Amino acid sequence: MKKEWLSYQNGYRRILSRLTSSTSESSDRGSVLYARKGGGKAWMQPLLHGENKFVWPNSAREIRVSSIDNPALATFCEPVEKANSSHSFTAGLAHSVGLRNQPLRVYSMVKYAAIARGDAEIYMKFARAGYKEKIWDHAAGVLIIEEAGGVVTDAGGQPLDFSKGEYLEGLDRGIIACAGAKLHETIIGAVDASWNSSSL
């Protein structure tokens, strides 16, 4: 088994255990996170309820981003796939801002869910040259983080624009999602210095 798969499985289990209640009868079946744009709240509830039914009684609970704003205490997420993202650049940036924890490498929307739930504080993705980010990989996660109190922009500090087709056109270098504005400013401020010394 590949080393990165072992890392993924351990990271996935770590996040999954936080995304579901251990007392939930559907704890191994997943959760649904949702929000309404402009609502100022995000919610989470089990995917299935008793006897594997999709009947959703009012069991949702509000989720909020973490209050951690010290990089030394923050947990950060990055993609598992190395083909379309630069782990080496992210590692250098993480070191430059004082992130001490190992990255949590997980697939798909789990990164956004972890931040919205308060289980991680930072998501960084810097695509390799030529790779185009697809809007469906980010739109729902961005909305949920923002409504849960977080901040998501491109690496230049500009909001992501989902209105120009299937790709995130005009994306400045990468995507930064953080639990709060202070942490976000710290990461954005370090991007330029790290970028200028990188080979991306």
N, CA and C atoms as an extended XYZ file, in Angstrom:
600
Properties=species:S:1:pos:R:3:atomname:S:1:resname:S:1:resid:I:1 pbc="F F F"
N         0.844       -1.186        0.000 N   MET     1
C         0.000        0.000        0.000 CA  MET     1
C         0.884        1.243        0.000 C   MET     1
N         0.513        2.234       -0.805 N   LYS     2
C         1.303        3.454       -0.898 CA  LYS     2
C         1.275        4.231        0.414 C   LYS     2
N         2.399        4.874        0.703 N   LYS     3
C         2.521        5.645        1.940 CA  LYS     3
C         1.468        6.750        2.021 C   LYS     3
N         1.205        7.430        0.871 N   GLU     4
C         0.220        8.518        0.902 CA  GLU     4
C        -1.188        8.018        1.204 C   GLU     4
N        -1.489        6.737        0.828 N   TRP     5
C        -2.794        6.184        1.169 CA  TRP     5
C        -2.911        5.933        2.658 C   TRP     5
N        -1.828        5.508        3.288 N   LEU     6
C        -1.850        5.324        4.740 CA  LEU     6
C        -2.092        6.656        5.426 C   LEU     6
N        -1.408        7.690        4.952 N   SER     7
C        -1.592        9.026        5.512 CA  SER     7
C        -3.032        9.483        5.320 C   SER     7
N        -3.566        9.237        4.121 N   TYR     8
C        -4.940        9.621        3.833 CA  TYR     8
C        -5.914        8.905        4.764 C   TYR     8
N        -5.742        7.579        4.904 N   GLN     9
C        -6.672        6.814        5.731 CA  GLN     9
C        -6.646        7.275        7.181 C   GLN     9
N        -5.470        7.534        7.722 N   ASN    10
C        -5.381        8.008        9.105 CA  ASN    10
C        -6.001        9.388        9.249 C   ASN    10
N        -5.719       10.280        8.300 N   GLY    11
C        -6.301       11.618        8.338 CA  GLY    11
C        -7.806       11.578        8.180 C   GLY    11
N        -8.271       10.716        7.272 N   TYR    12
C        -9.700       10.587        7.038 CA  TYR    12
C       -10.413       10.101        8.293 C   TYR    12
N        -9.852        9.073        8.939 N   ARG    13
C       -10.470        8.554       10.167 CA  ARG    13
C       -10.487        9.614       11.261 C   ARG    13
N        -9.408       10.395       11.343 N   ARG    14
C        -9.322       11.439       12.362 CA  ARG    14
C       -10.434       12.469       12.169 C   ARG    14
N       -10.650       12.887       10.933 N   ILE    15
C       -11.705       13.859       10.649 CA  ILE    15
C       -13.080       13.210       10.754 C   ILE    15
N       -13.246       12.009       10.205 N   LEU    16
C       -14.546       11.343       10.246 CA  LEU    16
C       -15.035       11.178       11.672 C   LEU    16
N       -14.120       10.852       12.581 N   SER    17
C       -14.526       10.668       13.975 CA  SER    17
C       -15.031       11.973       14.572 C   SER    17
N       -14.568       13.085       14.041 N   ARG    18
C       -15.031       14.382       14.543 CA  ARG    18
C       -16.310       14.835       13.854 C   ARG    18
N       -16.517       14.379       12.623 N   LEU    19
C       -17.694       14.796       11.877 CA  LEU    19
C       -18.950       14.038       12.278 C   LEU    19
N       -18.794       12.952       13.000 N   THR    20
C       -19.953       12.185       13.438 CA  THR    20
C       -19.852       11.901       14.925 C   THR    20
N       -20.967       11.802       15.553 N   SER    21
C       -21.003       11.508       16.982 CA  SER    21
C       -20.779       10.022       17.209 C   SER    21
N       -19.960        9.693       18.191 N   SER    22
C       -19.699        8.277       18.474 CA  SER    22
C       -20.938        7.580       19.023 C   SER    22
N       -21.884        8.330       19.533 N   THR    23
C       -23.109        7.730       20.058 CA  THR    23
C       -24.195        7.661       18.993 C   THR    23
N       -23.940        8.245       17.852 N   SER    24
C       -24.937        8.247       16.793 CA  SER    24
C       -25.099        6.854       16.212 C   SER    24
N       -26.346        6.446       16.010 N   GLU    25
C       -26.566        5.136       15.411 CA  GLU    25
C       -26.186        5.133       13.941 C   GLU    25
N       -25.949        6.302       13.365 N   SER    26
C       -25.537        6.375       11.968 CA  SER    26
C       -24.141        6.971       11.845 C   SER    26
N       -23.329        6.811       12.888 N   SER    27
C       -22.025        7.472       12.912 CA  SER    27
C       -21.096        7.015       11.799 C   SER    27
N       -21.307        5.810       11.281 N   ASP    28
C       -20.440        5.347       10.207 CA  ASP    28
C       -21.045        5.613        8.835 C   ASP    28
N       -22.110        6.361        8.777 N   ARG    29
C       -22.816        6.604        7.520 CA  ARG    29
C       -22.643        8.021        6.993 C   ARG    29
N       -21.955        8.883        7.706 N   GLY    30
C       -21.686       10.217        7.207 CA  GLY    30
C       -22.612       11.284        7.742 C   GLY    30
N       -22.313       12.494        7.331 N   SER    31
C       -23.074       13.666        7.752 CA  SER    31
C       -23.322       14.561        6.550 C   SER    31
N       -24.298       15.417        6.692 N   VAL    32
C       -24.602       16.418        5.678 CA  VAL    32
C       -24.384       17.782        6.310 C   VAL    32
N       -23.623       18.631        5.632 N   LEU    33
C       -23.423       20.008        6.071 CA  LEU    33
C       -24.132       20.911        5.082 C   LEU    33
N       -24.761       21.960        5.576 N   TYR    34
C       -25.471       22.860        4.675 CA  TYR    34
C       -25.564       24.254        5.278 C   TYR    34
N       -25.836       25.217        4.404 N   ALA    35
C       -25.974       26.617        4.806 CA  ALA    35
C       -26.771       27.341        3.728 C   ALA    35
N       -27.263       28.517        4.083 N   ARG    36
C       -27.947       29.385        3.126 CA  ARG    36
C       -27.133       30.652        2.998 C   ARG    36
N       -26.841       31.064        1.769 N   LYS    37
C       -26.029       32.256        1.544 CA  LYS    37
C       -26.655       33.463        2.226 C   LYS    37
N       -25.855       34.132        3.046 N   GLY    38
C       -26.327       35.300        3.768 CA  GLY    38
C       -27.025       34.979        5.072 C   GLY    38
N       -27.172       33.700        5.388 N   GLY    39
C       -27.875       33.298        6.608 CA  GLY    39
C       -27.047       33.434        7.872 C   GLY    39
N       -25.718       33.450        7.730 N   GLY    40
C       -24.842       33.600        8.887 CA  GLY    40
C       -24.739       32.376        9.776 C   GLY    40
N       -25.229       31.243        9.294 N   LYS    41
C       -25.162       29.999       10.062 CA  LYS    41
C       -24.924       28.836        9.109 C   LYS    41
N       -24.275       27.807        9.630 N   ALA    42
C       -24.109       26.552        8.894 CA  ALA    42
C       -24.532       25.421        9.823 C   ALA    42
N       -24.956       24.321        9.228 N   TRP    43
C       -25.545       23.234       10.001 CA  TRP    43
C       -24.961       21.892        9.588 C   TRP    43
N       -25.030       20.937       10.524 N   MET    44
C       -24.595       19.569       10.264 CA  MET    44
C       -25.595       18.614       10.900 C   MET    44
N       -25.879       17.519       10.193 N   GLN    45
C       -26.714       16.479       10.763 CA  GLN    45
C       -26.360       15.142       10.133 C   GLN    45
N       -26.692       14.037       10.810 N   PRO    46
C       -26.380       12.714       10.263 CA  PRO    46
C       -27.067       12.506        8.918 C   PRO    46
N       -26.410       11.777        8.042 N   LEU    47
C       -26.990       11.465        6.741 CA  LEU    47
C       -28.193       10.541        6.889 C   LEU    47
N       -28.048        9.539        7.736 N   LEU    48
C       -29.124        8.572        7.955 CA  LEU    48
C       -29.572        8.601        9.405 C   LEU    48
N       -30.821        8.247        9.611 N   HIS    49
C       -31.362        8.125       10.967 CA  HIS    49
C       -31.891        6.716       11.136 C   HIS    49
N       -32.142        6.310       12.358 N   GLY    50
C       -32.588        4.963       12.698 CA  GLY    50
C       -33.030        4.082       11.546 C   GLY    50
N       -32.609        2.873       11.549 N   GLU    51
C       -32.946        1.871       10.541 CA  GLU    51
C       -32.598        2.326        9.126 C   GLU    51
N       -31.519        3.101        9.010 N   ASN    52
C       -31.012        3.548        7.707 CA  ASN    52
C       -32.029        4.334        6.887 C   ASN    52
N       -32.841        5.128        7.541 N   LYS    53
C       -33.843        5.919        6.835 CA  LYS    53
C       -33.322        7.328        6.578 C   LYS    53
N       -33.744        7.883        5.444 N   PHE    54
C       -33.362        9.238        5.089 CA  PHE    54
C       -34.341       10.275        5.646 C   PHE    54
N       -35.176        9.882        6.573 N   VAL    55
C       -36.109       10.820        7.195 CA  VAL    55
C       -35.302       11.728        8.109 C   VAL    55
N       -35.430       13.006        7.918 N   TRP    56
C       -34.614       13.953        8.685 CA  TRP    56
C       -35.447       14.698        9.718 C   TRP    56
N       -35.553       14.163       10.902 N   PRO    57
C       -36.160       14.971       11.958 CA  PRO    57
C       -35.213       16.122       12.271 C   PRO    57
N       -35.630       17.014       13.066 N   ASN    58
C       -34.815       18.195       13.351 CA  ASN    58
C       -33.653       17.829       14.267 C   ASN    58
N       -32.650       17.187       13.698 N   SER    59
C       -31.489       16.783       14.487 CA  SER    59
C       -30.241       17.563       14.095 C   SER    59
N       -30.407       18.593       13.287 N   ALA    60
C       -29.258       19.393       12.856 CA  ALA    60
C       -28.715       20.207       14.018 C   ALA    60
N       -27.398       20.419       13.984 N   ARG    61
C       -26.806       21.305       14.981 CA  ARG    61
C       -25.943       22.327       14.259 C   ARG    61
N       -25.912       23.511       14.805 N   GLU    62
C       -25.130       24.581       14.187 CA  GLU    62
C       -23.637       24.293       14.350 C   GLU    62
N       -22.882       24.616       13.320 N   ILE    63
C       -21.427       24.469       13.375 CA  ILE    63
C       -20.777       25.836       13.200 C   ILE    63
N       -19.612       26.001       13.809 N   ARG    64
C       -18.853       27.254       13.713 CA  ARG    64
C       -17.383       26.915       13.521 C   ARG    64
N       -16.680       27.837       12.881 N   VAL    65
C       -15.244       27.651       12.706 CA  VAL    65
C       -14.543       27.782       14.052 C   VAL    65
N       -13.330       27.306       14.106 N   SER    66
C       -12.508       27.364       15.314 CA  SER    66
C       -12.125       28.807       15.643 C   SER    66
N       -11.868       29.069       16.897 N   SER    67
C       -11.405       30.399       17.314 CA  SER    67
C        -9.880       30.483       17.356 C   SER    67
N        -9.190       29.416       17.014 N   ILE    68
C        -7.716       29.424       17.026 CA  ILE    68
C        -7.200       30.373       15.955 C   ILE    68
N        -6.364       31.326       16.360 N   ASP    69
C        -5.757       32.229       15.382 CA  ASP    69
C        -4.231       32.234       15.458 C   ASP    69
N        -3.678       31.348       16.270 N   ASN    70
C        -2.233       31.199       16.397 CA  ASN    70
C        -1.780       30.085       15.451 C   ASN    70
N        -0.951       30.402       14.438 N   PRO    71
C        -0.515       29.368       13.496 CA  PRO    71
C         0.129       28.154       14.163 C   PRO    71
N         0.812       28.351       15.273 N   ALA    72
C         1.485       27.236       15.948 CA  ALA    72
C         0.489       26.202       16.475 C   ALA    72
N        -0.749       26.605       16.694 N   LEU    73
C        -1.774       25.701       17.211 CA  LEU    73
C        -2.724       25.199       16.128 C   LEU    73
N        -2.619       25.764       14.946 N   ALA    74
C        -3.570       25.476       13.874 CA  ALA    74
C        -3.294       24.141       13.189 C   ALA    74
N        -4.366       23.523       12.736 N   THR    75
C        -4.293       22.333       11.893 CA  THR    75
C        -4.619       22.769       10.475 C   THR    75
N        -3.807       22.333        9.516 N   PHE    76
C        -4.105       22.722        8.143 CA  PHE    76
C        -4.325       21.515        7.249 C   PHE    76
N        -5.169       21.738        6.249 N   CYS    77
C        -5.531       20.695        5.302 CA  CYS    77
C        -4.954       21.014        3.936 C   CYS    77
N        -4.660       19.971        3.200 N   GLU    78
C        -4.256       20.121        1.809 CA  GLU    78
C        -4.720       18.883        1.051 C   GLU    78
N        -4.771       18.974       -0.287 N   PRO    79
C        -5.215       17.826       -1.077 CA  PRO    79
C        -4.277       16.634       -0.950 C   PRO    79
N        -4.819       15.455       -1.136 N   VAL    80
C        -4.012       14.238       -1.161 CA  VAL    80
C        -3.229       14.175       -2.470 C   VAL    80
N        -3.908       14.478       -3.569 N   GLU    81
C        -3.315       14.360       -4.899 CA  GLU    81
C        -2.149       15.317       -5.094 C   GLU    81
N        -1.025       14.762       -5.510 N   LYS    82
C         0.148       15.586       -5.802 CA  LYS    82
C         0.164       16.040       -7.256 C   LYS    82
N        -0.623       15.389       -8.109 N   ALA    83
C        -0.605       15.688       -9.536 CA  ALA    83
C        -1.106       17.092       -9.847 C   ALA    83
N        -2.033       17.607       -9.031 N   ASN    84
C        -2.583       18.927       -9.337 CA  ASN    84
C        -2.366       19.948       -8.228 C   ASN    84
N        -1.501       19.653       -7.280 N   SER    85
C        -1.201       20.622       -6.227 CA  SER    85
C         0.248       20.474       -5.783 C   SER    85
N         0.791       21.544       -5.235 N   SER    86
C         2.195       21.546       -4.836 CA  SER    86
C         2.336       21.406       -3.326 C   SER    86
N         2.597       20.196       -2.872 N   HIS    87
C         2.806       19.967       -1.444 CA  HIS    87
C         4.084       20.641       -0.961 C   HIS    87
N         5.090       20.719       -1.817 N   SER    88
C         6.354       21.324       -1.386 CA  SER    88
C         6.186       22.825       -1.140 C   SER    88
N         5.426       23.497       -1.998 N   PHE    89
C         5.197       24.925       -1.773 CA  PHE    89
C         4.382       25.135       -0.500 C   PHE    89
N         3.338       24.332       -0.325 N   THR    90
C         2.506       24.441        0.874 CA  THR    90
C         3.333       24.191        2.130 C   THR    90
N         4.224       23.213        2.077 N   ALA    91
C         5.084       22.911        3.232 CA  ALA    91
C         5.990       24.090        3.563 C   ALA    91
N         6.564       24.717        2.542 N   GLY    92
C         7.414       25.887        2.767 CA  GLY    92
C         6.640       27.050        3.355 C   GLY    92
N         5.441       27.274        2.836 N   LEU    93
C         4.590       28.348        3.353 CA  LEU    93
C         4.181       28.060        4.792 C   LEU    93
N         3.803       26.824        5.066 N   ALA    94
C         3.414       26.432        6.426 CA  ALA    94
C         4.563       26.682        7.401 C   ALA    94
N         5.762       26.307        6.999 N   HIS    95
C         6.941       26.526        7.853 CA  HIS    95
C         7.182       28.023        8.085 C   HIS    95
N         7.019       28.825        7.038 N   SER    96
C         7.308       30.262        7.150 CA  SER    96
C         6.363       30.994        8.097 C   SER    96
N         5.135       30.486        8.259 N   VAL    97
C         4.184       31.143        9.167 CA  VAL    97
C         4.108       30.467       10.533 C   VAL    97
N         4.893       29.413       10.725 N   GLY    98
C         4.949       28.774       12.039 CA  GLY    98
C         3.942       27.677       12.284 C   GLY    98
N         3.381       27.094       11.208 N   LEU    99
C         2.481       25.954       11.390 CA  LEU    99
C         3.308       24.754       11.816 C   LEU    99
N         2.981       24.177       12.951 N   ARG   100
C         3.772       23.072       13.501 CA  ARG   100
C         3.162       21.706       13.240 C   ARG   100
N         1.857       21.657       13.110 N   ASN   101
C         1.189       20.370       12.908 CA  ASN   101
C         1.402       19.859       11.489 C   ASN   101
N         1.470       18.544       11.349 N   GLN   102
C         1.559       17.936       10.024 CA  GLN   102
C         0.261       18.214        9.272 C   GLN   102
N         0.346       18.349        7.943 N   PRO   103
C        -0.885       18.606        7.188 CA  PRO   103
C        -1.838       17.422        7.260 C   PRO   103
N        -3.098       17.737        7.250 N   LEU   104
C        -4.144       16.729        7.182 CA  LEU   104
C        -4.508       16.614        5.705 C   LEU   104
N        -4.113       15.532        5.077 N   ARG   105
C        -4.351       15.357        3.643 CA  ARG   105
C        -5.607       14.522        3.448 C   ARG   105
N        -6.626       15.166        2.916 N   VAL   106
C        -7.906       14.502        2.695 CA  VAL   106
C        -8.460       14.908        1.341 C   VAL   106
N        -9.333       14.073        0.808 N   TYR   107
C        -9.953       14.333       -0.483 CA  TYR   107
C       -11.172       15.237       -0.347 C   TYR   107
N       -11.514       15.837       -1.465 N   SER   108
C       -12.809       16.434       -1.713 CA  SER   108
C       -13.231       17.489       -0.685 C   SER   108
N       -14.510       17.506       -0.390 N   MET   109
C       -15.090       18.528        0.480 CA  MET   109
C       -14.778       18.324        1.957 C   MET   109
N       -14.121       17.240        2.313 N   VAL   110
C       -13.821       16.987        3.723 CA  VAL   110
C       -12.980       18.120        4.304 C   VAL   110
N       -12.104       18.710        3.492 N   LYS   111
C       -11.270       19.833        3.964 CA  LYS   111
C       -12.148       21.007        4.386 C   LYS   111
N       -13.110       21.339        3.544 N   TYR   112
C       -14.014       22.441        3.859 CA  TYR   112
C       -14.870       22.112        5.088 C   TYR   112
N       -15.337       20.875        5.162 N   ALA   113
C       -16.150       20.460        6.311 CA  ALA   113
C       -15.357       20.552        7.605 C   ALA   113
N       -14.097       20.140        7.566 N   ALA   114
C       -13.258       20.180        8.770 CA  ALA   114
C       -13.091       21.605        9.278 C   ALA   114
N       -12.916       22.552        8.383 N   ILE   115
C       -12.762       23.949        8.808 CA  ILE   115
C       -14.089       24.501        9.320 C   ILE   115
N       -15.167       24.254        8.597 N   ALA   116
C       -16.478       24.760        9.020 CA  ALA   116
C       -16.874       24.213       10.385 C   ALA   116
N       -16.494       22.982       10.683 N   ARG   117
C       -16.824       22.328       11.952 CA  ARG   117
C       -15.918       22.732       13.094 C   ARG   117
N       -14.782       23.371       12.766 N   GLY   118
C       -13.842       23.757       13.810 CA  GLY   118
C       -12.790       22.710       14.111 C   GLY   118
N       -12.650       21.706       13.251 N   ASP   119
C       -11.667       20.645       13.457 CA  ASP   119
C       -10.327       20.940       12.798 C   ASP   119
N       -10.289       21.913       11.933 N   ALA   120
C        -9.058       22.384       11.295 CA  ALA   120
C        -9.233       23.882       11.089 C   ALA   120
N        -8.128       24.579       10.890 N   GLU   121
C        -8.203       26.038       10.775 CA  GLU   121
C        -7.810       26.578        9.406 C   GLU   121
N        -7.069       25.806        8.623 N   ILE   122
C        -6.537       26.323        7.361 CA  ILE   122
C        -6.634       25.263        6.267 C   ILE   122
N        -7.006       25.700        5.071 N   TYR   123
C        -6.911       24.872        3.867 CA  TYR   123
C        -6.133       25.686        2.851 C   TYR   123
N        -5.066       25.088        2.308 N   MET   124
C        -4.264       25.754        1.285 CA  MET   124
C        -4.138       24.829        0.089 C   MET   124
N        -4.396       25.373       -1.093 N   LYS   125
C        -4.161       24.618       -2.320 CA  LYS   125
C        -3.529       25.533       -3.348 C   LYS   125
N        -2.368       25.137       -3.807 N   PHE   126
C        -1.654       25.863       -4.848 CA  PHE   126
C        -1.487       24.909       -6.017 C   PHE   126
N        -2.251       25.150       -7.071 N   ALA   127
C        -2.261       24.244       -8.218 CA  ALA   127
C        -0.967       24.346       -9.016 C   ALA   127
N        -0.615       23.239       -9.616 N   ARG   128
C         0.534       23.232      -10.517 CA  ARG   128
C         0.160       23.980      -11.797 C   ARG   128
N         1.165       24.477      -12.501 N   ALA   129
C         0.946       25.236      -13.736 CA  ALA   129
C         0.076       24.436      -14.704 C   ALA   129
N        -0.920       25.117      -15.266 N   GLY   130
C        -1.793       24.496      -16.253 CA  GLY   130
C        -3.048       23.852      -15.689 C   GLY   130
N        -3.097       23.636      -14.379 N   TYR   131
C        -4.276       23.004      -13.788 CA  TYR   131
C        -5.342       24.060      -13.538 C   TYR   131
N        -6.587       23.758      -13.901 N   LYS   132
C        -7.699       24.681      -13.678 CA  LYS   132
C        -8.632       24.105      -12.617 C   LYS   132
N        -8.918       24.908      -11.611 N   GLU   133
C        -9.840       24.492      -10.548 CA  GLU   133
C       -11.271       24.516      -11.073 C   GLU   133
N       -12.017       23.475      -10.784 N   LYS   134
C       -13.412       23.388      -11.208 CA  LYS   134
C       -14.314       23.914      -10.092 C   LYS   134
N       -15.346       24.651      -10.492 N   ILE   135
C       -16.181       25.304       -9.481 CA  ILE   135
C       -16.879       24.305       -8.569 C   ILE   135
N       -17.266       23.153       -9.098 N   TRP   136
C       -18.005       22.178       -8.281 CA  TRP   136
C       -17.143       21.542       -7.196 C   TRP   136
N       -15.839       21.685       -7.307 N   ASP   137
C       -14.956       21.175       -6.257 CA  ASP   137
C       -14.854       22.129       -5.068 C   ASP   137
N       -15.400       23.335       -5.200 N   HIS   138
C       -15.187       24.343       -4.169 CA  HIS   138
C       -16.434       25.126       -3.745 C   HIS   138
N       -17.401       25.314       -4.631 N   ALA   139
C       -18.510       26.246       -4.368 CA  ALA   139
C       -19.262       25.960       -3.068 C   ALA   139
N       -19.716       24.748       -2.869 N   ALA   140
C       -20.488       24.430       -1.661 CA  ALA   140
C       -19.642       24.588       -0.406 C   ALA   140
N       -18.398       24.128       -0.462 N   GLY   141
C       -17.509       24.232        0.697 CA  GLY   141
C       -17.214       25.665        1.084 C   GLY   141
N       -17.019       26.517        0.078 N   VAL   142
C       -16.761       27.939        0.343 CA  VAL   142
C       -17.956       28.561        1.052 C   VAL   142
N       -19.154       28.311        0.540 N   LEU   143
C       -20.366       28.861        1.159 CA  LEU   143
C       -20.496       28.410        2.611 C   LEU   143
N       -20.279       27.129        2.870 N   ILE   144
C       -20.445       26.607        4.230 CA  ILE   144
C       -19.416       27.214        5.179 C   ILE   144
N       -18.159       27.321        4.748 N   ILE   145
C       -17.145       27.947        5.613 CA  ILE   145
C       -17.493       29.399        5.895 C   ILE   145
N       -17.875       30.138        4.863 N   GLU   146
C       -18.193       31.557        5.068 CA  GLU   146
C       -19.370       31.740        6.016 C   GLU   146
N       -20.405       30.938        5.867 N   GLU   147
C       -21.570       31.064        6.747 CA  GLU   147
C       -21.272       30.578        8.164 C   GLU   147
N       -20.253       29.726        8.307 N   ALA   148
C       -19.838       29.258        9.641 CA  ALA   148
C       -18.852       30.222       10.293 C   ALA   148
N       -18.539       31.332        9.613 N   GLY   149
C       -17.682       32.365       10.191 CA  GLY   149
C       -16.272       32.429        9.656 C   GLY   149
N       -15.948       31.642        8.635 N   GLY   150
C       -14.599       31.619        8.082 CA  GLY   150
C       -14.426       32.532        6.884 C   GLY   150
N       -13.217       32.507        6.330 N   VAL   151
C       -12.847       33.353        5.196 CA  VAL   151
C       -12.219       32.472        4.123 C   VAL   151
N       -12.665       32.654        2.860 N   VAL   152
C       -12.080       31.924        1.734 CA  VAL   152
C       -11.818       32.906        0.602 C   VAL   152
N       -10.580       32.905        0.097 N   THR   153
C       -10.213       33.758       -1.034 CA  THR   153
C        -9.191       33.027       -1.895 C   THR   153
N        -8.786       33.705       -2.979 N   ASP   154
C        -7.628       33.192       -3.695 CA  ASP   154
C        -6.387       33.661       -2.942 C   ASP   154
N        -5.212       33.296       -3.412 N   ALA   155
C        -3.979       33.613       -2.689 CA  ALA   155
C        -3.627       35.094       -2.726 C   ALA   155
N        -4.335       35.853       -3.550 N   GLY   156
C        -4.153       37.302       -3.574 CA  GLY   156
C        -5.129       38.026       -2.664 C   GLY   156
N        -5.987       37.275       -1.983 N   GLY   157
C        -6.947       37.872       -1.059 CA  GLY   157
C        -8.276       38.248       -1.682 C   GLY   157
N        -8.506       37.852       -2.940 N   GLN   158
C        -9.756       38.188       -3.625 CA  GLN   158
C       -10.768       37.047       -3.493 C   GLN   158
N       -12.065       37.392       -3.383 N   PRO   159
C       -13.094       36.346       -3.304 CA  PRO   159
C       -13.059       35.456       -4.547 C   PRO   159
N       -13.429       34.197       -4.389 N   LEU   160
C       -13.490       33.295       -5.533 CA  LEU   160
C       -14.718       33.637       -6.370 C   LEU   160
N       -14.555       33.648       -7.693 N   ASP   161
C       -15.632       34.014       -8.612 CA  ASP   161
C       -16.168       32.754       -9.289 C   ASP   161
N       -17.378       32.366       -8.906 N   PHE   162
C       -17.990       31.156       -9.447 CA  PHE   162
C       -18.910       31.451      -10.634 C   PHE   162
N       -18.860       32.659      -11.182 N   SER   163
C       -19.817       33.077      -12.206 CA  SER   163
C       -19.303       32.964      -13.635 C   SER   163
N       -18.113       32.433      -13.848 N   LYS   164
C       -17.519       32.479      -15.191 CA  LYS   164
C       -17.401       31.117      -15.861 C   LYS   164
N       -18.308       30.233      -15.585 N   GLY   165
C       -18.261       28.930      -16.236 CA  GLY   165
C       -17.824       27.832      -15.293 C   GLY   165
N       -17.340       26.740      -15.866 N   GLU   166
C       -17.027       25.569      -15.047 CA  GLU   166
C       -15.702       25.659      -14.318 C   GLU   166
N       -14.868       26.633      -14.663 N   TYR   167
C       -13.572       26.788      -13.999 CA  TYR   167
C       -13.514       28.081      -13.195 C   TYR   167
N       -12.670       28.085      -12.167 N   LEU   168
C       -12.425       29.308      -11.396 CA  LEU   168
C       -11.426       30.153      -12.182 C   LEU   168
N       -11.945       30.967      -13.087 N   GLU   169
C       -11.102       31.815      -13.932 CA  GLU   169
C       -10.557       32.980      -13.112 C   GLU   169
N        -9.351       33.407      -13.437 N   GLY   170
C        -8.755       34.559      -12.760 CA  GLY   170
C        -8.264       34.265      -11.362 C   GLY   170
N        -8.104       33.006      -11.034 N   LEU   171
C        -7.641       32.611       -9.704 CA  LEU   171
C        -6.183       33.024       -9.527 C   LEU   171
N        -5.903       33.760       -8.477 N   ASP   172
C        -4.541       34.224       -8.206 CA  ASP   172
C        -3.778       33.160       -7.419 C   ASP   172
N        -3.033       32.339       -8.090 N   ARG   173
C        -2.100       31.347       -7.552 CA  ARG   173
C        -2.714       30.168       -6.829 C   ARG   173
N        -3.690       30.362       -6.008 N   GLY   174
C        -4.238       29.244       -5.250 CA  GLY   174
C        -5.435       29.648       -4.424 C   GLY   174
N        -5.832       28.767       -3.527 N   ILE   175
C        -7.003       28.976       -2.671 CA  ILE   175
C        -6.565       28.894       -1.217 C   ILE   175
N        -7.031       29.859       -0.427 N   ILE   176
C        -6.756       29.897        1.008 CA  ILE   176
C        -8.096       29.979        1.740 C   ILE   176
N        -8.347       29.022        2.613 N   ALA   177
C        -9.538       29.052        3.466 CA  ALA   177
C        -9.066       29.005        4.911 C   ALA   177
N        -9.606       29.893        5.728 N   CYS   178
C        -9.183       29.953        7.137 CA  CYS   178
C       -10.381       30.120        8.057 C   CYS   178
N       -10.174       29.718        9.296 N   ALA   179
C       -11.217       29.808       10.306 CA  ALA   179
C       -11.522       31.247       10.699 C   ALA   179
N       -10.596       32.152       10.515 N   GLY   180
C       -10.839       33.538       10.893 CA  GLY   180
C        -9.984       34.508       10.104 C   GLY   180
N       -10.341       35.790       10.197 N   ALA   181
C        -9.668       36.829        9.421 CA  ALA   181
C        -8.201       36.999        9.803 C   ALA   181
N        -7.877       36.911       11.088 N   LYS   182
C        -6.488       37.116       11.517 CA  LYS   182
C        -5.568       36.039       10.941 C   LYS   182
N        -5.978       34.800       11.032 N   LEU   183
C        -5.196       33.695       10.487 CA  LEU   183
C        -5.093       33.822        8.965 C   LEU   183
N        -6.184       34.210        8.336 N   HIS   184
C        -6.210       34.394        6.884 CA  HIS   184
C        -5.214       35.469        6.458 C   HIS   184
N        -5.198       36.582        7.160 N   GLU   185
C        -4.252       37.663        6.840 CA  GLU   185
C        -2.809       37.195        6.984 C   GLU   185
N        -2.537       36.391        7.997 N   THR   186
C        -1.186       35.860        8.201 CA  THR   186
C        -0.756       35.007        7.015 C   THR   186
N        -1.632       34.121        6.569 N   ILE   187
C        -1.305       33.238        5.445 CA  ILE   187
C        -1.146       34.043        4.158 C   ILE   187
N        -2.089       34.915        3.868 N   ILE   188
C        -2.026       35.726        2.646 CA  ILE   188
C        -0.750       36.565        2.629 C   ILE   188
N        -0.399       37.133        3.779 N   GLY   189
C         0.804       37.958        3.867 CA  GLY   189
C         2.078       37.191        3.588 C   GLY   189
N         2.073       35.898        3.858 N   ALA   190
C         3.272       35.076        3.646 CA  ALA   190
C         3.358       34.503        2.236 C   ALA   190
N         2.256       34.537        1.502 N   VAL   191
C         2.250       33.919        0.177 CA  VAL   191
C         3.254       34.572       -0.764 C   VAL   191
N         3.249       35.902       -0.844 N   ASP   192
C         4.132       36.578       -1.801 CA  ASP   192
C         5.600       36.250       -1.576 C   ASP   192
N         6.051       36.329       -0.348 N   ALA   193
C         7.463       36.044       -0.058 CA  ALA   193
C         7.809       34.607       -0.413 C   ALA   193
N         6.944       33.684       -0.068 N   SER   194
C         7.204       32.278       -0.376 CA  SER   194
C         7.110       32.017       -1.876 C   SER   194
N         6.156       32.668       -2.531 N   TRP   195
C         5.949       32.464       -3.969 CA  TRP   195
C         7.164       32.928       -4.766 C   TRP   195
N         7.701       34.078       -4.390 N   ASN   196
C         8.838       34.634       -5.122 CA  ASN   196
C        10.079       33.758       -5.037 C   ASN   196
N        10.180       32.963       -3.994 N   SER   197
C        11.353       32.100       -3.845 CA  SER   197
C        11.083       30.664       -4.292 C   SER   197
N         9.881       30.414       -4.833 N   SER   198
C         9.540       29.050       -5.257 CA  SER   198
C         9.765       28.887       -6.754 C   SER   198
N         9.618       27.667       -7.212 N   SER   199
C         9.782       27.387       -8.643 CA  SER   199
C         8.459       27.041       -9.311 C   SER   199
N         7.342       27.422       -8.708 N   LEU   200
C         6.032       27.131       -9.309 CA  LEU   200
C         5.793       27.996      -10.529 C   LEU   200
